[in-house]
CSV table of C-alpha atoms in Angstrom, one decimal:
chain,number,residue,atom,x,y,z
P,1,UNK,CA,0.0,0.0,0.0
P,2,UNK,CA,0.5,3.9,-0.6
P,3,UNK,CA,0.8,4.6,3.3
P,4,UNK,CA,1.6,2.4,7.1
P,5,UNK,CA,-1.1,0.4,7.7
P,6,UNK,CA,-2.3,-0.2,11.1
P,7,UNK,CA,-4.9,-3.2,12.2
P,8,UNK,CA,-7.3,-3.5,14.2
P,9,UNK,CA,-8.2,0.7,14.2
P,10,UNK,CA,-9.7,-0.1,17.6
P,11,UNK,CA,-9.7,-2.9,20.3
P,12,UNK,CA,-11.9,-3.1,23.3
P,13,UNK,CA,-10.1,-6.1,25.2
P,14,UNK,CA,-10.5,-6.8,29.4
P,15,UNK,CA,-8.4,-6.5,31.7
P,16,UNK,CA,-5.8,-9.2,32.2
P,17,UNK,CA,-6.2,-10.3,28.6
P,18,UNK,CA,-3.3,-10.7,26.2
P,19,UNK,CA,-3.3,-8.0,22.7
P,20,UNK,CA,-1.5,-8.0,19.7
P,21,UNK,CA,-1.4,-4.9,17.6
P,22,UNK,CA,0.0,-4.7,14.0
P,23,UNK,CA,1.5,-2.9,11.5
P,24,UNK,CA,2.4,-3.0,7.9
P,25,UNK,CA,5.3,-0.4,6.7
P,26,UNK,CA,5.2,1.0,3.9
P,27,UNK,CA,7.6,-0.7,1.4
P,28,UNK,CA,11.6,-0.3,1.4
P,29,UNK,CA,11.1,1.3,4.9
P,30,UNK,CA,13.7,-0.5,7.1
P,31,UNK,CA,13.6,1.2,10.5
P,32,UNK,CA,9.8,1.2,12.1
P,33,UNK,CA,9.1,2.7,15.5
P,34,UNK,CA,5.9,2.3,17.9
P,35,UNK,CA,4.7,4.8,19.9
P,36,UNK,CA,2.1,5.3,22.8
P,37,UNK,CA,-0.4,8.4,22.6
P,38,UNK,CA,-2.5,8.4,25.7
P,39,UNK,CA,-3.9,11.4,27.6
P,40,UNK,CA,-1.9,11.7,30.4
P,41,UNK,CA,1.7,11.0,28.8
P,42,UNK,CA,1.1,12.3,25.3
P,43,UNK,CA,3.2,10.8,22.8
P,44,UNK,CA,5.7,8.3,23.9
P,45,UNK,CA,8.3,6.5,22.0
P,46,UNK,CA,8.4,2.4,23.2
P,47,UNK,CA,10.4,0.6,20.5
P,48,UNK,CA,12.9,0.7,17.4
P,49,UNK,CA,14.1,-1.6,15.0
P,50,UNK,CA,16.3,-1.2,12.1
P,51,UNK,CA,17.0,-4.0,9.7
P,52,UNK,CA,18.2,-6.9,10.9
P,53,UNK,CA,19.4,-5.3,14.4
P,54,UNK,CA,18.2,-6.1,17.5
P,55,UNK,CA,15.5,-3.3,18.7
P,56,UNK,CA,15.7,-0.5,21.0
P,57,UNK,CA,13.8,-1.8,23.7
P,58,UNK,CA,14.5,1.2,26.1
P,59,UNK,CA,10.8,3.2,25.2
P,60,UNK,CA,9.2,0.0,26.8
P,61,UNK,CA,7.5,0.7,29.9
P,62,UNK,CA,7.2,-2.7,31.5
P,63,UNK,CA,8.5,-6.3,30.6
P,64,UNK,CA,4.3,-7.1,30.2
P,65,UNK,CA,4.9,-5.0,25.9
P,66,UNK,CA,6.8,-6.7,23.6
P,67,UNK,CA,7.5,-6.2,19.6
P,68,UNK,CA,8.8,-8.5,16.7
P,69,UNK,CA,9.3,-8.0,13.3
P,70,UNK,CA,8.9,-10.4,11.1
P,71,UNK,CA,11.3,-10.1,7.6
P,72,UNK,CA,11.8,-6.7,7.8
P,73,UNK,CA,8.3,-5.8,7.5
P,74,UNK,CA,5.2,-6.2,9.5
P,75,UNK,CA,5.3,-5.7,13.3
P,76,UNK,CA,3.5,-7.3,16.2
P,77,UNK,CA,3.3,-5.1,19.6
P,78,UNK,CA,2.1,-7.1,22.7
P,79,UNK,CA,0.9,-6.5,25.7
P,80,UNK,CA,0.3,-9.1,27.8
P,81,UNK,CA,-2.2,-8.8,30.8
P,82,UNK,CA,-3.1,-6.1,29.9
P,83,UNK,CA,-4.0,-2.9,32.5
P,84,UNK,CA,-6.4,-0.2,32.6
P,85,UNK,CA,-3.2,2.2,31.9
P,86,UNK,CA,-2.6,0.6,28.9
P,87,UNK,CA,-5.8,2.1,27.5
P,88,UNK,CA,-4.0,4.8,24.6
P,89,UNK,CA,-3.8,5.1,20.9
P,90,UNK,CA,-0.7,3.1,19.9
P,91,UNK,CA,1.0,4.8,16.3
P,92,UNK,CA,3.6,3.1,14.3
P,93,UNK,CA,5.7,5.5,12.2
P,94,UNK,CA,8.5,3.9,9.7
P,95,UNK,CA,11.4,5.6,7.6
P,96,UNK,CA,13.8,4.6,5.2
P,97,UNK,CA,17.0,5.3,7.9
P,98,UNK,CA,16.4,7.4,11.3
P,99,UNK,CA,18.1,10.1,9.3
P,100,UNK,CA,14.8,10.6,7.4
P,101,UNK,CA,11.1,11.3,7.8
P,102,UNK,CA,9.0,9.2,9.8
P,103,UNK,CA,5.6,8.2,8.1
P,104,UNK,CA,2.8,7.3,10.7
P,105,UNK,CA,0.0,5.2,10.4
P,106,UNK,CA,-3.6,5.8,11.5
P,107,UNK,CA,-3.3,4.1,15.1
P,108,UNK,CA,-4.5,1.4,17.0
P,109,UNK,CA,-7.3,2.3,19.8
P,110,UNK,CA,-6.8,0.2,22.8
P,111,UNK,CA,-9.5,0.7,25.8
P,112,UNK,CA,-9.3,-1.9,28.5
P,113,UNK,CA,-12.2,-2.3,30.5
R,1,UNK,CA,16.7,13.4,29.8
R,2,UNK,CA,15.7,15.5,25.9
R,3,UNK,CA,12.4,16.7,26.6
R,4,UNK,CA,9.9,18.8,24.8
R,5,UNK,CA,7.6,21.5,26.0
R,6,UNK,CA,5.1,23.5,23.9
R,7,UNK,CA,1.9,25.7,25.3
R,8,UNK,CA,-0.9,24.2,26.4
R,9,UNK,CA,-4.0,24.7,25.1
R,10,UNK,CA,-6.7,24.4,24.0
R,11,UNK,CA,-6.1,27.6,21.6
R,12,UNK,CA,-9.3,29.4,19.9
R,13,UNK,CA,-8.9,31.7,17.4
R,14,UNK,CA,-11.0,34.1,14.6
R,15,UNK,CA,-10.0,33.1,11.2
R,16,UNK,CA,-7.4,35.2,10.0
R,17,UNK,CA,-6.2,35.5,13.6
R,18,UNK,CA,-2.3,35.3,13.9
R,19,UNK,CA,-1.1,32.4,15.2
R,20,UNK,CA,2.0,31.5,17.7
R,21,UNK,CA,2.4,28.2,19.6
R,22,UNK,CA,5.3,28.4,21.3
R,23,UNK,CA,7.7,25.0,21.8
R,24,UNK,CA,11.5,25.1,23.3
R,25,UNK,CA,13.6,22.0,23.9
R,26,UNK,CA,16.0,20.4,26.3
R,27,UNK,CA,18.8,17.9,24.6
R,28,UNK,CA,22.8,17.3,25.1
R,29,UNK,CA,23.7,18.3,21.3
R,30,UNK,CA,21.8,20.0,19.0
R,31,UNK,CA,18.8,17.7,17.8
R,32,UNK,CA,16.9,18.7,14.3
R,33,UNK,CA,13.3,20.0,15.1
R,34,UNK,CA,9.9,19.0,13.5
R,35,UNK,CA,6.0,20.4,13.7
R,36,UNK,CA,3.8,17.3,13.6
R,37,UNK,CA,-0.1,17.8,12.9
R,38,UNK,CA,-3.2,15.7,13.4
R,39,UNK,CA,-6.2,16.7,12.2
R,40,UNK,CA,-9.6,15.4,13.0
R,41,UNK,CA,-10.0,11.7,12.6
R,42,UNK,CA,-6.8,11.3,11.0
R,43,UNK,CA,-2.8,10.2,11.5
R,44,UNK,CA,0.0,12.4,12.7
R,45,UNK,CA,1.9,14.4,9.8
R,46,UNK,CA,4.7,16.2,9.0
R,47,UNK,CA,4.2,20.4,8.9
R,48,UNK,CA,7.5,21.2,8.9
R,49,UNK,CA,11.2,20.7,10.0
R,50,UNK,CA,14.5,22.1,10.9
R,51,UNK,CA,18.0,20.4,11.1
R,52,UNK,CA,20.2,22.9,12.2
R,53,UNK,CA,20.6,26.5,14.4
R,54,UNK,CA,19.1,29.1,12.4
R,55,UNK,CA,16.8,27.0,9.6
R,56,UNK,CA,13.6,28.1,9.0
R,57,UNK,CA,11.3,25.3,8.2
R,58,UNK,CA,7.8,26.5,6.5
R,59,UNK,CA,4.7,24.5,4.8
R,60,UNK,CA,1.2,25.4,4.3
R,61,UNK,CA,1.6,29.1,5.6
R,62,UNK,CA,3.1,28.0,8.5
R,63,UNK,CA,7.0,28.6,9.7
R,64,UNK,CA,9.0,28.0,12.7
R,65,UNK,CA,12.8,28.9,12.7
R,66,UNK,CA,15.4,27.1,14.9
R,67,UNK,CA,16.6,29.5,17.7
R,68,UNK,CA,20.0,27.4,19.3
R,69,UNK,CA,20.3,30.8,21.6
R,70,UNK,CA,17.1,30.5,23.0
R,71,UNK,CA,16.4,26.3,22.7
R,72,UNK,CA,12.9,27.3,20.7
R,73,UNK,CA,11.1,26.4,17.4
R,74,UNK,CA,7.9,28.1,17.9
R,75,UNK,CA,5.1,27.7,15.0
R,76,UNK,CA,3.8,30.9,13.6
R,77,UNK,CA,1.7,31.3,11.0
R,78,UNK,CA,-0.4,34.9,9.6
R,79,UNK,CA,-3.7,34.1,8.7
R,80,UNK,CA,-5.2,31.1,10.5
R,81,UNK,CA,-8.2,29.4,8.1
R,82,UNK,CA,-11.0,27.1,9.9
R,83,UNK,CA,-9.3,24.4,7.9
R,84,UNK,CA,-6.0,24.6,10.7
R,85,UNK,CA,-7.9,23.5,13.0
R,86,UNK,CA,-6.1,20.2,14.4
R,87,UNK,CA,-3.3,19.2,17.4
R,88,UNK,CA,0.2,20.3,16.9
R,89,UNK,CA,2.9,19.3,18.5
R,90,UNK,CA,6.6,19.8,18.8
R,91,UNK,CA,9.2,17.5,18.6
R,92,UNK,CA,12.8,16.8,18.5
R,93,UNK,CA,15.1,14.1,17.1
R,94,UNK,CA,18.7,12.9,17.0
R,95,UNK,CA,18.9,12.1,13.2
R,96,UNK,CA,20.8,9.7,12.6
R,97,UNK,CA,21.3,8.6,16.0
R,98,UNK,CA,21.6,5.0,17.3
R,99,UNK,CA,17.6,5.1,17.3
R,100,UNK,CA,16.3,8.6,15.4
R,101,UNK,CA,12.9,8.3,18.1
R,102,UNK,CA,10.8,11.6,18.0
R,103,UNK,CA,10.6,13.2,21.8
R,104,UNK,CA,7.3,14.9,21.7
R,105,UNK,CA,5.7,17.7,23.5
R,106,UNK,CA,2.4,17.1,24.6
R,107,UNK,CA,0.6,18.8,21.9
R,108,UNK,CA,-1.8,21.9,21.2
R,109,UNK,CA,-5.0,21.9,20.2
R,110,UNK,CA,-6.4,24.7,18.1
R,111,UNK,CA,-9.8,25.4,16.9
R,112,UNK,CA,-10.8,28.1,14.7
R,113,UNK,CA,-14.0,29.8,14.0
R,114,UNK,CA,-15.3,31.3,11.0
């Protein structure tokens, strides 16, 4: 596709329950980043990866989120058991190097009830 | 740590109202320096960017110049139209750097009326 794709656009999940929340780069973009919008912490940066590295973990706030990327392309973010303060709009953005522009998807909603 | 701080809103303004949201920066170096905008319902996007002391980034009406003297990038722009309405926010970035991660400030919403 044209843009970064992001699925599902929302997700209503209970607490203690185990997400998964993708996105799809747009093509040739080798570094991808997630992010965390949520209204007290405004935007946050959780993870990196670039190529074949190992990701910058550090943005992670607790050992419970967890990313892969599979071939270089799509990413899976998970959040296992997850919390009420989990509840944010979660962005992916990917570039063709960190010295360029970031592109962003649409977002994922998460609310945990 | 870098860090990001812009004026809080919300901001309501006339069109063609004068526009200033002011943003200034902490970092060890000197990072490059973005406007992001979301509008209604959709994704975060570039408005415009800076990579060193004394650029001036501008897009869509809108400038912001990097000020290394005074840590700012503040977003200007002359006329505001009711189509600016949206969130803006600041942020900063090490390009380049072993990760390149946006540092955000926390965003400001505007709305303007016809």
């Amino acid at each position: 596709g044209a843009g970064v794709s992001q699925s599902p656009s929302n997700k209503v999940t209970e607490k203690g329950k185990d997400v998964e929340l993708r996105c799809d780069p747009i093509s040739g973009h080798t570094a991808l980043y997630w992010y965390r919008q949520s209204l007290g912490q405004g935007l946050e940066f959780l993870i990196y990866f670039q190529g074949n590295s190992a990701p910058d973990k550090s943005g992670l706030p607790s050992d419970r989120f967890s990313a892969e990327r599979t071939g270089g392309s799509v990413s899976t973010l998970t959040i296992q058991r997850t919390q009420q303060e989990d509840s944010a709009v979660y962005l992916c953005a990917t570039t063709v190097s960190s010295y360029n522009e970031q592109f962003f998807g649409p977002g994922t909603r998460l609310t945990v009830l | 740590g870098d860090s990001v701080t812009q004026m809080e809103g919300p901001v309501t303004l006339s069109e063609e109202a004068f526009l200033t949201i002011n943003c200034t920066y902490t970092a060890t170096g000197y990072p490059s320096l973005f406007w992001y905008v979301q509008y209604p319902g959709e994704g975060l996007q570039l408005l415009l960017k800076a990579t060193k002391a004394d650029d001036k980034g501008s897009n869509k009406g809108f400038e912001a110049t990097y000020r290394k003297e005074t840590t700012s990038f503040h977003l200007e722009k002359g006329s505001v139209q009711v189509s600016d309405s949206a969130v803006y926010f600041c942020a900063s970035s090490f390009y380049g750097g072993s990760q390149g991660n946006l540092i955000f400030g926390k965003g400001t919403k505007l709305s303007v009326k016809p």
